């Protein structure tokens, strides 16, 4: 299983862009990269998923370099409500359905 | 309607007891999971079931036994509870796919406290 490494914590201010990087040197050819957001006392919630290059949705962007050994979640113009733990997940739904590894999570604190 | 539900939300019990946590998903997904999240927020997969068949069984004591009566349910039974079992347990589900792209939907969690 691809092991992931993320910063333990990050601080930001409202209105700033936040970039959280995840390292996954042993990513497999068939693995996707997925990011989840978790608020206190709630289950993780899907944010974005990608395989290579750049993916953008209404919430975030995901940048994946050509070698796919890392990925960067970009949150534009964060607000206080974006304070949460962000998890990077590498894996895929293959014949061993759902083998994947969550990173240890990055606690993002957005300050006013 | 709640997509992935778990019961109970809180569970306080004594060491040595046996307890169960129930999970149901109404998304029509083929794959369901159990995760354990400890006090440091590390999220570790315990089990994965695909169409009622056990797919993943990570290094988990055999005191933990998942049961999937049908595709929409995955229950977790824990025997002889220990202090170290105290954690938040999350159930999740994901759609089957011919490819590799997938998204997991998590339940609200069950906070288990063993005293």
PDB file of C-alpha atoms in Angstrom:
ATOM      1  CA  UNK A   1       0.000   0.000   0.000  1.00  0.00           C
ATOM      2  CA  UNK A   2       1.242   3.473  -0.855  1.00  0.00           C
ATOM      3  CA  UNK A   3       2.165   5.328   2.326  1.00  0.00           C
ATOM      4  CA  UNK A   4       1.365   9.011   2.439  1.00  0.00           C
ATOM      5  CA  UNK A   5       2.998  11.859   4.314  1.00  0.00           C
ATOM      6  CA  UNK A   6       1.355  15.177   5.074  1.00  0.00           C
ATOM      7  CA  UNK A   7       2.208  18.133   7.317  1.00  0.00           C
ATOM      8  CA  UNK A   8       0.689  17.716  10.738  1.00  0.00           C
ATOM      9  CA  UNK A   9      -0.779  21.202  10.866  1.00  0.00           C
ATOM     10  CA  UNK A  10      -1.103  24.462   8.974  1.00  0.00           C
ATOM     11  CA  UNK A  11      -2.379  27.893   9.872  1.00  0.00           C
ATOM     12  CA  UNK A  12      -3.931  30.405   7.536  1.00  0.00           C
ATOM     13  CA  UNK A  13      -6.060  33.530   7.526  1.00  0.00           C
ATOM     14  CA  UNK A  14      -9.435  34.137   5.996  1.00  0.00           C
ATOM     15  CA  UNK A  15      -9.317  34.946   2.312  1.00  0.00           C
ATOM     16  CA  UNK A  16      -5.954  33.330   1.705  1.00  0.00           C
ATOM     17  CA  UNK A  17      -5.221  30.429  -0.601  1.00  0.00           C
ATOM     18  CA  UNK A  18      -4.072  27.296   1.207  1.00  0.00           C
ATOM     19  CA  UNK A  19      -1.969  24.558  -0.354  1.00  0.00           C
ATOM     20  CA  UNK A  20      -1.545  21.230   1.416  1.00  0.00           C
ATOM     21  CA  UNK A  21       0.940  18.801  -0.053  1.00  0.00           C
ATOM     22  CA  UNK A  22       0.883  15.031   0.310  1.00  0.00           C
ATOM     23  CA  UNK A  23       3.843  12.796  -0.524  1.00  0.00           C
ATOM     24  CA  UNK A  24       3.181   9.304  -1.867  1.00  0.00           C
ATOM     25  CA  UNK A  25       6.431   7.999  -3.317  1.00  0.00           C
ATOM     26  CA  UNK A  26       5.201   4.412  -3.697  1.00  0.00           C
ATOM     27  CA  UNK A  27       1.996   5.204  -5.567  1.00  0.00           C
ATOM     28  CA  UNK A  28       0.939   2.393  -7.882  1.00  0.00           C
ATOM     29  CA  UNK A  29       0.002   2.764 -11.506  1.00  0.00           C
ATOM     30  CA  UNK A  30      -3.672   2.143 -10.817  1.00  0.00           C
ATOM     31  CA  UNK A  31      -3.937   4.319  -7.715  1.00  0.00           C
ATOM     32  CA  UNK A  32      -6.050   7.449  -7.575  1.00  0.00           C
ATOM     33  CA  UNK A  33      -5.386  10.320  -5.180  1.00  0.00           C
ATOM     34  CA  UNK A  34      -8.313  11.440  -3.081  1.00  0.00           C
ATOM     35  CA  UNK A  35      -8.671  14.152  -0.469  1.00  0.00           C
ATOM     36  CA  UNK A  36     -11.148  14.161   2.371  1.00  0.00           C
ATOM     37  CA  UNK A  37     -12.188  16.823   4.860  1.00  0.00           C
ATOM     38  CA  UNK A  38     -13.216  16.029   8.415  1.00  0.00           C
ATOM     39  CA  UNK A  39     -14.906  18.335  10.894  1.00  0.00           C
ATOM     40  CA  UNK A  40     -14.974  17.496  14.612  1.00  0.00           C
ATOM     41  CA  UNK A  41     -17.488  14.788  15.510  1.00  0.00           C
ATOM     42  CA  UNK A  42     -18.232  14.019  11.865  1.00  0.00           C
ATOM     43  CA  UNK A  43     -17.105  11.445   9.352  1.00  0.00           C
ATOM     44  CA  UNK A  44     -14.664  12.380   6.590  1.00  0.00           C
ATOM     45  CA  UNK A  45     -16.206  13.967   3.522  1.00  0.00           C
ATOM     46  CA  UNK A  46     -14.947  13.627  -0.045  1.00  0.00           C
ATOM     47  CA  UNK A  47     -13.432  16.804  -1.491  1.00  0.00           C
ATOM     48  CA  UNK A  48     -11.681  15.929  -4.723  1.00  0.00           C
ATOM     49  CA  UNK A  49     -10.042  13.073  -6.594  1.00  0.00           C
ATOM     50  CA  UNK A  50      -7.544  12.897  -9.413  1.00  0.00           C
ATOM     51  CA  UNK A  51      -5.155  10.668 -11.291  1.00  0.00           C
ATOM     52  CA  UNK A  52      -2.758  13.095 -12.953  1.00  0.00           C
ATOM     53  CA  UNK A  53      -2.323  16.754 -13.918  1.00  0.00           C
ATOM     54  CA  UNK A  54      -4.949  19.096 -12.503  1.00  0.00           C
ATOM     55  CA  UNK A  55      -8.488  18.622 -11.330  1.00  0.00           C
ATOM     56  CA  UNK A  56     -10.782  21.424 -10.232  1.00  0.00           C
ATOM     57  CA  UNK A  57     -14.246  21.427  -8.730  1.00  0.00           C
ATOM     58  CA  UNK A  58     -16.370  23.974  -6.928  1.00  0.00           C
ATOM     59  CA  UNK A  59     -14.521  23.406  -3.667  1.00  0.00           C
ATOM     60  CA  UNK A  60     -10.855  22.867  -4.463  1.00  0.00           C
ATOM     61  CA  UNK A  61      -8.152  22.117  -6.988  1.00  0.00           C
ATOM     62  CA  UNK A  62      -5.823  19.164  -7.015  1.00  0.00           C
ATOM     63  CA  UNK A  63      -2.409  19.395  -8.625  1.00  0.00           C
ATOM     64  CA  UNK A  64      -0.550  16.199  -9.466  1.00  0.00           C
ATOM     65  CA  UNK A  65       2.911  16.316 -11.092  1.00  0.00           C
ATOM     66  CA  UNK A  66       3.874  13.960 -13.887  1.00  0.00           C
ATOM     67  CA  UNK A  67       5.680  11.512 -11.610  1.00  0.00           C
ATOM     68  CA  UNK A  68       2.602  11.361  -9.316  1.00  0.00           C
ATOM     69  CA  UNK A  69       4.803  11.020  -6.233  1.00  0.00           C
ATOM     70  CA  UNK A  70       3.060  13.927  -4.580  1.00  0.00           C
ATOM     71  CA  UNK A  71      -0.106  15.941  -4.834  1.00  0.00           C
ATOM     72  CA  UNK A  72      -1.244  19.358  -3.650  1.00  0.00           C
ATOM     73  CA  UNK A  73      -4.707  20.248  -2.486  1.00  0.00           C
ATOM     74  CA  UNK A  74      -5.432  23.912  -3.084  1.00  0.00           C
ATOM     75  CA  UNK A  75      -8.239  25.677  -1.243  1.00  0.00           C
ATOM     76  CA  UNK A  76      -8.946  29.119  -2.662  1.00  0.00           C
ATOM     77  CA  UNK A  77      -9.895  31.967  -0.346  1.00  0.00           C
ATOM     78  CA  UNK A  78     -10.423  29.943   2.828  1.00  0.00           C
ATOM     79  CA  UNK A  79     -12.948  30.931   5.455  1.00  0.00           C
ATOM     80  CA  UNK A  80     -13.257  30.077   9.138  1.00  0.00           C
ATOM     81  CA  UNK A  81     -15.525  27.179   8.216  1.00  0.00           C
ATOM     82  CA  UNK A  82     -12.664  25.509   6.337  1.00  0.00           C
ATOM     83  CA  UNK A  83     -10.975  24.764   9.664  1.00  0.00           C
ATOM     84  CA  UNK A  84     -10.822  20.986   9.635  1.00  0.00           C
ATOM     85  CA  UNK A  85      -8.539  17.993   9.230  1.00  0.00           C
ATOM     86  CA  UNK A  86      -7.641  17.168   5.635  1.00  0.00           C
ATOM     87  CA  UNK A  87      -6.671  13.631   4.681  1.00  0.00           C
ATOM     88  CA  UNK A  88      -4.843  12.462   1.603  1.00  0.00           C
ATOM     89  CA  UNK A  89      -5.795   8.971   0.436  1.00  0.00           C
ATOM     90  CA  UNK A  90      -4.017   6.934  -2.197  1.00  0.00           C
ATOM     91  CA  UNK A  91      -5.546   3.800  -3.600  1.00  0.00           C
ATOM     92  CA  UNK A  92      -8.170   2.436  -5.829  1.00  0.00           C
ATOM     93  CA  UNK A  93     -11.135   0.164  -6.132  1.00  0.00           C
ATOM     94  CA  UNK A  94      -9.378  -2.723  -7.794  1.00  0.00           C
ATOM     95  CA  UNK A  95      -9.793  -6.456  -7.608  1.00  0.00           C
ATOM     96  CA  UNK A  96      -8.842  -6.202  -3.951  1.00  0.00           C
ATOM     97  CA  UNK A  97     -11.652  -3.692  -3.594  1.00  0.00           C
ATOM     98  CA  UNK A  98     -10.757  -0.652  -1.647  1.00  0.00           C
ATOM     99  CA  UNK A  99      -7.198  -1.210  -0.551  1.00  0.00           C
ATOM    100  CA  UNK A 100      -6.107   2.272   0.329  1.00  0.00           C
ATOM    101  CA  UNK A 101      -4.147   4.167   2.898  1.00  0.00           C
ATOM    102  CA  UNK A 102      -5.186   7.361   4.612  1.00  0.00           C
ATOM    103  CA  UNK A 103      -2.492   9.834   5.492  1.00  0.00           C
ATOM    104  CA  UNK A 104      -2.237  11.018   9.060  1.00  0.00           C
ATOM    105  CA  UNK A 105      -4.120  14.178   8.225  1.00  0.00           C
ATOM    106  CA  UNK A 106      -3.314  17.883   8.212  1.00  0.00           C
ATOM    107  CA  UNK A 107      -5.110  20.049  10.735  1.00  0.00           C
ATOM    108  CA  UNK A 108      -5.863  23.346   9.030  1.00  0.00           C
ATOM    109  CA  UNK A 109      -6.712  26.260  11.288  1.00  0.00           C
ATOM    110  CA  UNK A 110      -8.125  29.343   9.606  1.00  0.00           C
ATOM    111  CA  UNK A 111      -7.864  32.496  11.659  1.00  0.00           C
ATOM    112  CA  UNK A 112      -9.884  35.696  11.268  1.00  0.00           C
TER     113      UNK A 112
ATOM    114  CA  UNK B   1     -32.284  10.724   3.973  1.00  0.00           C
ATOM    115  CA  UNK B   2     -29.043   9.689   5.635  1.00  0.00           C
ATOM    116  CA  UNK B   3     -26.732   7.961   3.161  1.00  0.00           C
ATOM    117  CA  UNK B   4     -24.619   5.998   5.659  1.00  0.00           C
ATOM    118  CA  UNK B   5     -25.998   5.569   9.155  1.00  0.00           C
ATOM    119  CA  UNK B   6     -24.508   3.995  12.249  1.00  0.00           C
ATOM    120  CA  UNK B   7     -25.999   2.980  15.559  1.00  0.00           C
ATOM    121  CA  UNK B   8     -25.367   3.728  18.286  1.00  0.00           C
ATOM    122  CA  UNK B   9     -23.646   7.099  18.103  1.00  0.00           C
ATOM    123  CA  UNK B  10     -22.176   6.678  21.568  1.00  0.00           C
ATOM    124  CA  UNK B  11     -21.346   3.449  23.338  1.00  0.00           C
ATOM    125  CA  UNK B  12     -19.966   3.261  26.862  1.00  0.00           C
ATOM    126  CA  UNK B  13     -19.233  -0.165  28.246  1.00  0.00           C
ATOM    127  CA  UNK B  14     -16.976  -2.038  30.614  1.00  0.00           C
ATOM    128  CA  UNK B  15     -13.958  -4.138  29.873  1.00  0.00           C
ATOM    129  CA  UNK B  16     -14.750  -7.704  28.973  1.00  0.00           C
ATOM    130  CA  UNK B  17     -18.182  -6.985  27.545  1.00  0.00           C
ATOM    131  CA  UNK B  18     -19.308  -7.835  24.020  1.00  0.00           C
ATOM    132  CA  UNK B  19     -20.878  -5.127  21.886  1.00  0.00           C
ATOM    133  CA  UNK B  20     -22.045  -4.527  18.340  1.00  0.00           C
ATOM    134  CA  UNK B  21     -22.155  -1.499  16.088  1.00  0.00           C
ATOM    135  CA  UNK B  22     -24.537  -1.456  13.162  1.00  0.00           C
ATOM    136  CA  UNK B  23     -24.090   0.234   9.809  1.00  0.00           C
ATOM    137  CA  UNK B  24     -26.512   0.698   6.958  1.00  0.00           C
ATOM    138  CA  UNK B  25     -26.143   2.464   3.625  1.00  0.00           C
ATOM    139  CA  UNK B  26     -28.963   3.366   1.261  1.00  0.00           C
ATOM    140  CA  UNK B  27     -26.743   4.347  -1.654  1.00  0.00           C
ATOM    141  CA  UNK B  28     -26.822   1.010  -3.414  1.00  0.00           C
ATOM    142  CA  UNK B  29     -23.057   0.644  -3.038  1.00  0.00           C
ATOM    143  CA  UNK B  30     -21.321  -2.697  -3.333  1.00  0.00           C
ATOM    144  CA  UNK B  31     -18.424  -2.054  -0.979  1.00  0.00           C
ATOM    145  CA  UNK B  32     -18.506  -1.207   2.712  1.00  0.00           C
ATOM    146  CA  UNK B  33     -15.727  -0.520   5.206  1.00  0.00           C
ATOM    147  CA  UNK B  34     -14.985  -0.184   8.879  1.00  0.00           C
ATOM    148  CA  UNK B  35     -12.377   2.308  10.062  1.00  0.00           C
ATOM    149  CA  UNK B  36     -10.993   3.022  13.497  1.00  0.00           C
ATOM    150  CA  UNK B  37      -9.965   6.549  14.441  1.00  0.00           C
ATOM    151  CA  UNK B  38      -7.938   6.908  17.588  1.00  0.00           C
ATOM    152  CA  UNK B  39      -7.487   9.903  19.837  1.00  0.00           C
ATOM    153  CA  UNK B  40      -4.696  11.213  17.609  1.00  0.00           C
ATOM    154  CA  UNK B  41      -7.087  11.277  14.658  1.00  0.00           C
ATOM    155  CA  UNK B  42      -5.265   8.544  12.751  1.00  0.00           C
ATOM    156  CA  UNK B  43      -7.771   6.823  10.481  1.00  0.00           C
ATOM    157  CA  UNK B  44      -7.045   3.145   9.934  1.00  0.00           C
ATOM    158  CA  UNK B  45      -8.990   0.724   7.798  1.00  0.00           C
ATOM    159  CA  UNK B  46     -10.078  -2.435   9.581  1.00  0.00           C
ATOM    160  CA  UNK B  47     -12.268  -4.333   7.158  1.00  0.00           C
ATOM    161  CA  UNK B  48     -13.702  -4.038   3.690  1.00  0.00           C
ATOM    162  CA  UNK B  49     -16.572  -6.024   2.253  1.00  0.00           C
ATOM    163  CA  UNK B  50     -17.531  -6.243  -1.402  1.00  0.00           C
ATOM    164  CA  UNK B  51     -20.949  -7.712  -2.118  1.00  0.00           C
ATOM    165  CA  UNK B  52     -21.021  -9.356   1.309  1.00  0.00           C
ATOM    166  CA  UNK B  53     -17.597 -10.904   0.797  1.00  0.00           C
ATOM    167  CA  UNK B  54     -14.684  -9.997   3.059  1.00  0.00           C
ATOM    168  CA  UNK B  55     -11.988  -8.344   0.965  1.00  0.00           C
ATOM    169  CA  UNK B  56      -9.709  -6.615   3.421  1.00  0.00           C
ATOM    170  CA  UNK B  57      -8.880  -7.677   6.924  1.00  0.00           C
ATOM    171  CA  UNK B  58      -6.085  -5.530   8.189  1.00  0.00           C
ATOM    172  CA  UNK B  59      -4.168  -6.402  11.304  1.00  0.00           C
ATOM    173  CA  UNK B  60      -7.124  -6.469  13.632  1.00  0.00           C
ATOM    174  CA  UNK B  61      -7.532  -8.721  16.680  1.00  0.00           C
ATOM    175  CA  UNK B  62      -9.894 -11.591  16.049  1.00  0.00           C
ATOM    176  CA  UNK B  63     -12.077 -10.183  18.814  1.00  0.00           C
ATOM    177  CA  UNK B  64     -13.422  -7.979  16.047  1.00  0.00           C
ATOM    178  CA  UNK B  65     -15.785  -9.755  13.695  1.00  0.00           C
ATOM    179  CA  UNK B  66     -17.605  -8.027  10.859  1.00  0.00           C
ATOM    180  CA  UNK B  67     -20.888  -9.395   9.601  1.00  0.00           C
ATOM    181  CA  UNK B  68     -22.589  -8.450   6.367  1.00  0.00           C
ATOM    182  CA  UNK B  69     -26.135  -9.853   6.209  1.00  0.00           C
ATOM    183  CA  UNK B  70     -26.727  -8.096   2.897  1.00  0.00           C
ATOM    184  CA  UNK B  71     -25.101  -5.568   0.619  1.00  0.00           C
ATOM    185  CA  UNK B  72     -26.581  -2.620   2.497  1.00  0.00           C
ATOM    186  CA  UNK B  73     -25.462  -3.617   5.982  1.00  0.00           C
ATOM    187  CA  UNK B  74     -22.116  -4.184   7.628  1.00  0.00           C
ATOM    188  CA  UNK B  75     -22.115  -4.721  11.355  1.00  0.00           C
ATOM    189  CA  UNK B  76     -19.126  -4.856  13.659  1.00  0.00           C
ATOM    190  CA  UNK B  77     -19.134  -7.148  16.668  1.00  0.00           C
ATOM    191  CA  UNK B  78     -16.474  -6.806  19.309  1.00  0.00           C
ATOM    192  CA  UNK B  79     -15.841  -9.477  21.927  1.00  0.00           C
ATOM    193  CA  UNK B  80     -14.074  -9.083  25.256  1.00  0.00           C
ATOM    194  CA  UNK B  81     -13.666  -5.341  24.959  1.00  0.00           C
ATOM    195  CA  UNK B  82     -10.384  -3.813  26.099  1.00  0.00           C
ATOM    196  CA  UNK B  83      -9.428  -0.289  27.110  1.00  0.00           C
ATOM    197  CA  UNK B  84      -7.450   0.094  23.881  1.00  0.00           C
ATOM    198  CA  UNK B  85     -10.590  -0.432  21.856  1.00  0.00           C
ATOM    199  CA  UNK B  86     -11.795   3.006  22.876  1.00  0.00           C
ATOM    200  CA  UNK B  87     -11.969   5.039  19.683  1.00  0.00           C
ATOM    201  CA  UNK B  88     -14.382   6.364  17.097  1.00  0.00           C
ATOM    202  CA  UNK B  89     -15.440   3.737  14.586  1.00  0.00           C
ATOM    203  CA  UNK B  90     -16.537   4.846  11.148  1.00  0.00           C
ATOM    204  CA  UNK B  91     -18.469   2.893   8.601  1.00  0.00           C
ATOM    205  CA  UNK B  92     -18.125   3.859   4.936  1.00  0.00           C
ATOM    206  CA  UNK B  93     -19.337   2.680   1.567  1.00  0.00           C
ATOM    207  CA  UNK B  94     -18.266   3.152  -2.020  1.00  0.00           C
ATOM    208  CA  UNK B  95     -19.643   2.185  -5.409  1.00  0.00           C
ATOM    209  CA  UNK B  96     -18.133  -0.667  -7.343  1.00  0.00           C
ATOM    210  CA  UNK B  97     -16.450   0.379 -10.503  1.00  0.00           C
ATOM    211  CA  UNK B  98     -14.957  -1.314 -13.479  1.00  0.00           C
ATOM    212  CA  UNK B  99     -12.082   1.075 -13.099  1.00  0.00           C
ATOM    213  CA  UNK B 100     -10.192   2.341 -10.132  1.00  0.00           C
ATOM    214  CA  UNK B 101     -11.785   5.687  -9.408  1.00  0.00           C
ATOM    215  CA  UNK B 102     -14.024   5.663  -6.365  1.00  0.00           C
ATOM    216  CA  UNK B 103     -15.290   7.792  -3.528  1.00  0.00           C
ATOM    217  CA  UNK B 104     -16.082   6.712  -0.021  1.00  0.00           C
ATOM    218  CA  UNK B 105     -19.095   7.965   1.882  1.00  0.00           C
ATOM    219  CA  UNK B 106     -18.651   7.922   5.635  1.00  0.00           C
ATOM    220  CA  UNK B 107     -21.145   7.528   8.416  1.00  0.00           C
ATOM    221  CA  UNK B 108     -21.249   9.863  11.427  1.00  0.00           C
ATOM    222  CA  UNK B 109     -19.160   7.562  13.581  1.00  0.00           C
ATOM    223  CA  UNK B 110     -19.675   5.622  16.796  1.00  0.00           C
ATOM    224  CA  UNK B 111     -17.681   6.770  19.786  1.00  0.00           C
ATOM    225  CA  UNK B 112     -16.824   3.706  21.847  1.00  0.00           C
ATOM    226  CA  UNK B 113     -15.575   4.216  25.388  1.00  0.00           C
ATOM    227  CA  UNK B 114     -14.390   1.213  27.340  1.00  0.00           C
ATOM    228  CA  UNK B 115     -14.051   1.712  31.085  1.00  0.00           C
TER     229      UNK B 115
END
